[in-house]
Short mmCIF file of C-alpha atoms and ligand atoms in Angstrom, two decimals:
data_model
loop_
_atom_site.label_atom_id
_atom_site.label_comp_id
_atom_site.label_asym_id
_atom_site.label_seq_id
_atom_site.Cartn_x
_atom_site.Cartn_y
_atom_site.Cartn_z
CA MET A 1 -0.01 -0.04 0.05
CA SER A 2 1.31 3.39 -0.86
CA THR A 3 2.21 5.88 1.85
CA ASN A 4 1.30 8.78 -0.46
CA GLN A 5 -1.94 10.20 0.89
CA ASN A 6 -3.07 11.23 -2.57
CA THR A 7 -3.01 7.64 -3.77
CA LYS A 8 -5.89 5.27 -3.16
CA PRO A 9 -5.11 2.09 -1.29
CA ASP A 10 -4.80 -0.72 -3.74
CA LEU A 11 -7.95 -2.61 -2.90
CA ILE A 12 -10.50 -4.20 -5.17
CA PHE A 13 -14.18 -4.31 -4.19
CA ALA A 14 -15.16 -7.84 -5.31
CA ALA A 15 -18.79 -9.09 -5.20
CA ASP A 16 -20.19 -12.47 -5.91
CA LEU A 17 -23.77 -11.96 -7.08
CA GLY A 18 -25.50 -15.28 -6.47
CA GLY A 19 -29.10 -16.10 -7.10
CA THR A 20 -29.72 -16.13 -3.32
CA HIS A 21 -26.85 -14.16 -1.67
CA LEU A 22 -24.78 -11.14 -2.57
CA ARG A 23 -21.39 -11.69 -1.00
CA ALA A 24 -18.80 -8.86 -1.17
CA ALA A 25 -15.39 -8.08 0.12
CA THR A 26 -12.41 -5.75 -0.31
CA VAL A 27 -9.29 -7.67 -1.36
CA ASP A 28 -5.72 -6.51 -1.41
CA GLN A 29 -3.00 -7.40 -3.93
CA GLN A 30 -1.79 -10.35 -1.87
CA GLY A 31 -5.34 -11.85 -1.91
CA LYS A 32 -6.11 -10.98 1.63
CA ILE A 33 -9.73 -10.20 2.40
CA ARG A 34 -9.97 -6.99 4.42
CA PHE A 35 -13.71 -6.57 4.94
CA ARG A 36 -16.55 -8.67 3.98
CA LEU A 37 -20.30 -8.83 4.00
CA LYS A 38 -23.13 -11.07 2.99
CA GLN A 39 -26.75 -10.20 2.36
CA ASN A 40 -29.73 -11.42 0.35
CA THR A 41 -29.73 -10.74 -3.33
CA PRO A 42 -32.78 -8.43 -4.05
CA GLN A 43 -35.44 -10.67 -5.63
CA VAL A 44 -36.85 -8.18 -8.06
CA LYS A 45 -37.80 -7.73 -11.71
CA ASP A 46 -35.80 -4.56 -12.03
CA ALA A 47 -32.00 -4.63 -12.43
CA THR A 48 -31.62 -1.14 -10.86
CA ALA A 49 -32.39 -2.64 -7.41
CA ILE A 50 -29.40 -4.90 -7.84
CA VAL A 51 -27.21 -1.96 -8.87
CA ASP A 52 -28.46 -0.05 -5.78
CA ALA A 53 -27.55 -3.07 -3.56
CA ILE A 54 -24.09 -3.31 -5.01
CA VAL A 55 -23.51 0.47 -4.56
CA ALA A 56 -24.68 0.22 -0.95
CA ALA A 57 -22.38 -2.72 -0.43
CA VAL A 58 -19.44 -0.68 -1.75
CA HIS A 59 -20.20 2.03 0.78
CA GLU A 60 -20.57 -0.45 3.57
CA CYS A 61 -17.17 -1.97 2.69
CA GLY A 62 -15.53 1.43 3.12
CA GLY A 63 -16.66 3.49 0.25
CA VAL A 64 -15.15 4.45 -3.14
CA ASP A 65 -12.14 6.20 -1.61
CA GLU A 66 -10.86 2.86 -0.45
CA ILE A 67 -10.99 1.00 -3.68
CA SER A 68 -9.45 1.21 -7.21
CA ALA A 69 -11.96 -0.96 -9.04
CA VAL A 70 -15.17 -2.98 -8.71
CA SER A 71 -15.17 -6.58 -9.83
CA LEU A 72 -18.34 -8.66 -10.00
CA VAL A 73 -19.03 -12.32 -10.61
CA VAL A 74 -22.37 -13.25 -12.04
CA PRO A 75 -24.03 -16.72 -12.35
CA GLY A 76 -24.44 -16.65 -16.04
CA THR A 77 -22.84 -15.63 -19.30
CA VAL A 78 -21.21 -12.28 -19.42
CA ASN A 79 -19.70 -10.14 -22.19
CA VAL A 80 -16.45 -9.19 -20.54
CA GLU A 81 -15.42 -6.57 -23.17
CA GLU A 82 -18.74 -4.72 -22.92
CA SER A 83 -19.24 -5.42 -19.19
CA THR A 84 -22.77 -6.60 -19.79
CA VAL A 85 -24.70 -9.60 -18.58
CA VAL A 86 -25.78 -11.78 -21.49
CA LYS A 87 -27.86 -14.35 -19.70
CA ALA A 88 -28.27 -15.09 -15.95
CA PRO A 89 -30.86 -17.84 -15.54
CA ASN A 90 -31.16 -17.29 -11.71
CA LEU A 91 -31.29 -13.47 -12.06
CA PRO A 92 -33.30 -12.99 -15.25
CA CYS A 93 -33.69 -9.20 -14.61
CA LEU A 94 -29.96 -8.90 -15.55
CA ASP A 95 -30.32 -10.50 -19.00
CA GLY A 96 -28.92 -8.04 -21.51
CA PHE A 97 -28.22 -5.45 -18.74
CA PRO A 98 -25.17 -3.13 -19.05
CA LEU A 99 -24.25 -3.75 -15.38
CA GLY A 100 -20.75 -2.34 -15.81
CA ASP A 101 -21.91 0.97 -17.17
CA ALA A 102 -24.70 1.34 -14.64
CA LEU A 103 -22.17 0.91 -11.77
CA THR A 104 -19.49 3.12 -13.24
CA GLU A 105 -22.14 5.86 -13.59
CA GLN A 106 -22.79 5.76 -9.88
CA LEU A 107 -19.35 4.97 -8.51
CA HIS A 108 -17.01 6.51 -11.06
CA LEU A 109 -14.78 3.46 -10.92
CA PRO A 110 -13.74 0.84 -13.44
CA VAL A 111 -16.00 -2.25 -13.35
CA VAL A 112 -14.97 -5.75 -14.36
CA LEU A 113 -17.53 -8.57 -14.85
CA GLU A 114 -16.93 -12.32 -15.00
CA ASN A 115 -18.80 -15.61 -14.91
CA ASP A 116 -18.86 -17.17 -11.43
CA ALA A 117 -17.26 -20.47 -12.31
CA ASN A 118 -14.58 -18.76 -14.38
CA ALA A 119 -13.68 -16.49 -11.46
CA ALA A 120 -13.54 -19.46 -9.12
CA ALA A 121 -10.89 -21.06 -11.34
CA VAL A 122 -8.84 -17.93 -11.33
CA GLY A 123 -9.23 -17.72 -7.48
CA GLU A 124 -8.08 -21.30 -7.01
CA MET A 125 -5.04 -20.70 -9.21
CA TRP A 126 -4.20 -17.49 -7.38
CA ARG A 127 -4.74 -18.39 -3.77
CA GLY A 128 -6.06 -21.98 -3.62
CA ALA A 129 -5.38 -25.55 -4.65
CA ALA A 130 -3.78 -24.75 -8.02
CA ILE A 131 -1.03 -22.25 -7.02
CA GLY A 132 1.91 -22.58 -9.41
CA CYS A 133 -0.12 -24.35 -12.06
CA LYS A 134 -0.72 -23.01 -15.55
CA THR A 135 -3.27 -25.32 -17.16
CA ILE A 136 -6.19 -26.29 -14.92
CA ILE A 137 -9.84 -27.15 -14.98
CA CYS A 138 -12.03 -26.07 -12.16
CA VAL A 139 -15.37 -27.83 -11.55
CA THR A 140 -17.86 -26.47 -9.13
CA LEU A 141 -20.48 -29.02 -7.84
CA GLY A 142 -23.32 -26.85 -6.40
CA THR A 143 -26.96 -26.50 -7.15
CA GLY A 144 -25.77 -26.92 -10.71
CA VAL A 145 -22.37 -27.89 -12.10
CA GLY A 146 -20.11 -25.02 -13.24
CA GLY A 147 -16.76 -25.01 -14.97
CA GLY A 148 -13.76 -22.85 -15.55
CA ILE A 149 -10.83 -23.61 -17.84
CA ILE A 150 -7.40 -21.91 -17.67
CA LEU A 151 -4.95 -22.80 -20.51
CA ASP A 152 -1.38 -21.60 -20.28
CA GLY A 153 -2.38 -19.11 -17.62
CA LYS A 154 -5.28 -17.70 -19.66
CA LEU A 155 -8.92 -17.99 -18.82
CA TRP A 156 -10.56 -19.75 -21.74
CA ARG A 157 -13.83 -17.81 -22.42
CA GLY A 158 -14.61 -18.98 -25.86
CA VAL A 159 -15.72 -16.70 -28.70
CA ASP A 160 -18.87 -15.60 -26.84
CA GLY A 161 -17.76 -15.87 -23.24
CA ALA A 162 -19.76 -19.04 -22.75
CA ALA A 163 -17.05 -21.69 -22.75
CA ALA A 164 -16.39 -24.26 -20.06
CA GLU A 165 -19.98 -25.36 -19.53
CA ILE A 166 -18.63 -28.63 -18.06
CA GLY A 167 -21.94 -29.34 -16.41
CA HIS A 168 -23.60 -29.70 -19.78
CA MET A 169 -21.23 -32.18 -21.15
CA CYS A 170 -23.28 -35.38 -22.02
CA VAL A 171 -22.20 -38.27 -19.89
CA ASP A 172 -25.25 -40.48 -20.46
CA PRO A 173 -26.94 -40.25 -23.90
CA PHE A 174 -29.49 -43.08 -23.31
CA GLY A 175 -30.68 -42.57 -19.79
CA GLY A 176 -33.06 -39.71 -20.75
CA VAL A 177 -32.68 -37.51 -17.71
CA ALA A 178 -33.71 -34.12 -18.78
CA CYS A 179 -31.45 -31.09 -17.99
CA THR A 180 -32.51 -27.41 -17.49
CA CYS A 181 -30.35 -26.58 -20.56
CA GLY A 182 -32.76 -28.47 -22.86
CA SER A 183 -30.44 -31.42 -23.46
CA ARG A 184 -30.47 -34.84 -21.72
CA GLY A 185 -27.95 -36.78 -19.68
CA CYS A 186 -25.71 -33.84 -18.92
CA LEU A 187 -23.12 -34.15 -16.07
CA GLU A 188 -25.21 -31.68 -14.09
CA VAL A 189 -28.07 -34.14 -13.75
CA PHE A 190 -25.72 -36.63 -12.07
CA ALA A 191 -23.20 -34.57 -10.13
CA SER A 192 -24.97 -31.49 -8.74
CA ALA A 193 -26.60 -31.18 -5.29
CA THR A 194 -30.00 -31.33 -7.09
CA ALA A 195 -28.88 -34.59 -8.78
CA ILE A 196 -27.82 -36.12 -5.47
CA VAL A 197 -31.38 -35.58 -4.11
CA ARG A 198 -33.01 -36.86 -7.25
CA MET A 199 -30.88 -40.00 -7.55
CA THR A 200 -31.51 -40.79 -3.84
CA ARG A 201 -35.29 -40.51 -4.32
CA GLU A 202 -35.06 -42.73 -7.46
CA ALA A 203 -33.10 -45.48 -5.71
CA SER A 204 -34.99 -45.33 -2.34
CA PRO A 205 -37.55 -48.14 -3.15
CA ARG A 206 -34.60 -50.55 -3.27
CA TYR A 207 -33.44 -49.56 0.22
CA PRO A 208 -36.45 -49.84 2.53
CA ASP A 209 -34.25 -49.74 5.66
CA SER A 210 -32.43 -46.51 4.77
CA VAL A 211 -32.53 -43.74 7.44
CA LEU A 212 -33.38 -41.43 4.52
CA GLN A 213 -36.83 -43.14 4.08
CA GLY A 214 -39.68 -40.76 4.75
CA ASN A 215 -37.43 -37.68 4.82
CA ASP A 216 -39.32 -35.00 2.86
CA ASP A 217 -36.59 -32.38 3.32
CA LEU A 218 -33.80 -34.27 1.60
CA ASN A 219 -30.73 -32.29 0.56
CA ALA A 220 -27.19 -33.24 -0.46
CA GLU A 221 -25.79 -32.52 3.01
CA VAL A 222 -28.33 -34.83 4.80
CA ILE A 223 -27.63 -37.55 2.24
CA PHE A 224 -23.83 -37.11 2.70
CA GLU A 225 -24.26 -37.34 6.49
CA ALA A 226 -26.19 -40.56 6.06
CA GLY A 227 -23.49 -41.87 3.78
CA GLN A 228 -20.88 -41.16 6.50
CA GLN A 229 -22.95 -43.31 8.86
CA GLY A 230 -22.86 -46.14 6.28
CA ASP A 231 -26.35 -45.78 4.93
CA GLU A 232 -26.43 -47.93 1.76
CA LEU A 233 -28.85 -45.75 -0.16
CA ALA A 234 -26.69 -42.64 0.36
CA LEU A 235 -23.51 -44.63 -0.46
CA GLU A 236 -25.05 -45.83 -3.74
CA THR A 237 -26.03 -42.26 -4.71
CA PHE A 238 -22.47 -40.97 -4.21
CA ARG A 239 -20.90 -43.96 -5.91
CA ARG A 240 -23.16 -43.31 -8.93
CA MET A 241 -22.30 -39.59 -8.88
CA GLY A 242 -18.59 -40.52 -8.74
CA VAL A 243 -18.96 -42.72 -11.84
CA TYR A 244 -20.54 -39.98 -13.93
CA LEU A 245 -18.15 -37.32 -12.68
CA GLY A 246 -15.20 -39.59 -13.51
CA ILE A 247 -16.56 -40.12 -17.05
CA GLY A 248 -16.81 -36.38 -17.54
CA LEU A 249 -13.38 -35.67 -16.11
CA ALA A 250 -11.83 -38.50 -18.30
CA ASN A 251 -13.19 -36.69 -21.39
CA LEU A 252 -11.72 -33.39 -20.20
CA ILE A 253 -8.35 -34.95 -19.39
CA ASN A 254 -8.10 -36.47 -22.88
CA ILE A 255 -8.97 -33.21 -24.62
CA LEU A 256 -7.11 -30.69 -22.54
CA ASN A 257 -4.22 -32.59 -20.81
CA PRO A 258 -4.54 -30.42 -17.64
CA GLU A 259 -1.96 -30.31 -14.81
CA MET A 260 -4.71 -30.21 -12.26
CA ILE A 261 -8.47 -30.51 -11.95
CA VAL A 262 -9.89 -28.62 -8.92
CA ILE A 263 -13.26 -29.70 -7.65
CA GLY A 264 -15.22 -27.34 -5.45
CA GLY A 265 -18.83 -26.59 -4.42
CA GLY A 266 -20.96 -27.98 -1.58
CA VAL A 267 -21.14 -31.50 -3.01
CA VAL A 268 -17.43 -31.87 -2.66
CA ASN A 269 -18.10 -32.56 1.05
CA GLY A 270 -18.96 -36.02 -0.16
CA TRP A 271 -15.41 -36.53 -1.54
CA ASP A 272 -14.63 -39.56 0.50
CA LEU A 273 -17.88 -41.22 -0.76
CA PHE A 274 -17.42 -40.56 -4.49
CA GLU A 275 -13.55 -40.34 -4.88
CA LYS A 276 -12.95 -43.96 -5.55
CA ASP A 277 -15.47 -44.43 -8.34
CA MET A 278 -14.40 -41.11 -9.91
CA HIS A 279 -10.76 -42.24 -10.02
CA GLN A 280 -11.73 -45.67 -11.34
CA GLN A 281 -13.54 -44.18 -14.34
CA ILE A 282 -10.58 -41.87 -15.03
CA GLU A 283 -8.27 -44.77 -14.89
CA GLU A 284 -10.40 -46.88 -17.26
CA ARG A 285 -11.15 -44.15 -19.77
CA ALA A 286 -8.43 -41.49 -19.87
CA PHE A 287 -5.04 -41.96 -21.68
CA PRO A 288 -2.72 -43.50 -19.04
CA LEU A 289 0.00 -40.93 -19.40
CA LEU A 290 -2.49 -38.09 -19.08
CA ALA A 291 -4.36 -39.76 -16.21
CA ALA A 292 -1.06 -40.27 -14.37
CA ARG A 293 -0.04 -36.63 -14.93
CA VAL A 294 -3.24 -34.85 -13.72
CA LYS A 295 -3.71 -34.07 -10.06
CA ILE A 296 -7.23 -34.02 -8.89
CA GLU A 297 -7.67 -31.87 -5.83
CA ARG A 298 -10.40 -30.48 -3.64
CA ALA A 299 -10.83 -26.69 -3.88
CA LYS A 300 -9.24 -24.70 -1.08
CA CYS A 301 -10.84 -21.26 -1.28
CA GLY A 302 -14.42 -22.42 -0.39
CA ASP A 303 -17.02 -19.73 -0.87
CA ASP A 304 -14.22 -17.11 -1.41
CA ALA A 305 -12.98 -18.58 -4.78
CA GLY A 306 -15.23 -16.28 -6.83
CA LEU A 307 -14.39 -13.14 -4.80
CA LEU A 308 -10.60 -13.86 -4.97
CA GLY A 309 -10.77 -14.62 -8.68
CA ALA A 310 -12.74 -11.38 -9.28
CA ALA A 311 -10.13 -9.41 -7.40
CA ARG A 312 -7.25 -11.03 -9.32
CA LEU A 313 -8.89 -10.31 -12.69
CA ALA A 314 -9.39 -6.62 -11.71
CA PHE A 315 -5.80 -6.29 -10.61
CA LYS A 316 -4.67 -7.71 -13.94
CA HIS A 317 -7.16 -5.62 -15.88
ZN1 ZN B 1 -27.48 -29.57 -19.60
#
């Protein structure tokens, strides 16, 4: 930080705009989080309420005098050059909205936008599991399945900023499970938290003695806890999930020859329950040299991966 009083401290205001929560922080050049807050994302039809919430969060985090740029991660496709949201399925009021310009107008600061899973990959490479790597794939197993790909140190956005939709790689063409994207048999319908619940319900008639029987509030965490206690229904679900995840990762390994695959998101809590089947599929399907080379690691930044990645991207901007 400069001692010159005329110079702003070199902090980035980073915000992770989720469908449910708006999480924000100021981050310094070393990746240290100085101040953070978490609040509910305004559930509105009007994008200006979201702009107002972000502006208020900037002031709560110390105000514009404390920061040199604003960097936002959005759950959807963004046009990075134009700082606009192209499509955000969980925040449809932002579709087509020039979020960058709207914030610059109010805050008089540069604004950077990025997709959430892309930012998480950057965060994990900067301050997480993939420090020192150059070519990585980051997979986020949450409500859906997100992906970020960094090749030779560069985030791979594709021609329209929509690359790395790892969750929508087909891993089961004949099973017929429909995906929200319109396709069928995507990785997301087998490896997301939503999928864990669905697969448990599907398999439950075969496990009448499961502790999960009669539980109307099933979620991935409850199923994971049952699995830890040895519940066979939960264990089958996670084994099945590991098989499909392994198939997807084997495809990615053969195409991209990554140094590391980082797996994050809430479902990764079940790591011990799906790891064996995931590795077995990789071993059976990926080229042996490539499979031996790639490290498969749990993410280390937790919920902060997106915020850290956002800050990193703004520092580099
Ligand atoms: Zn899909």
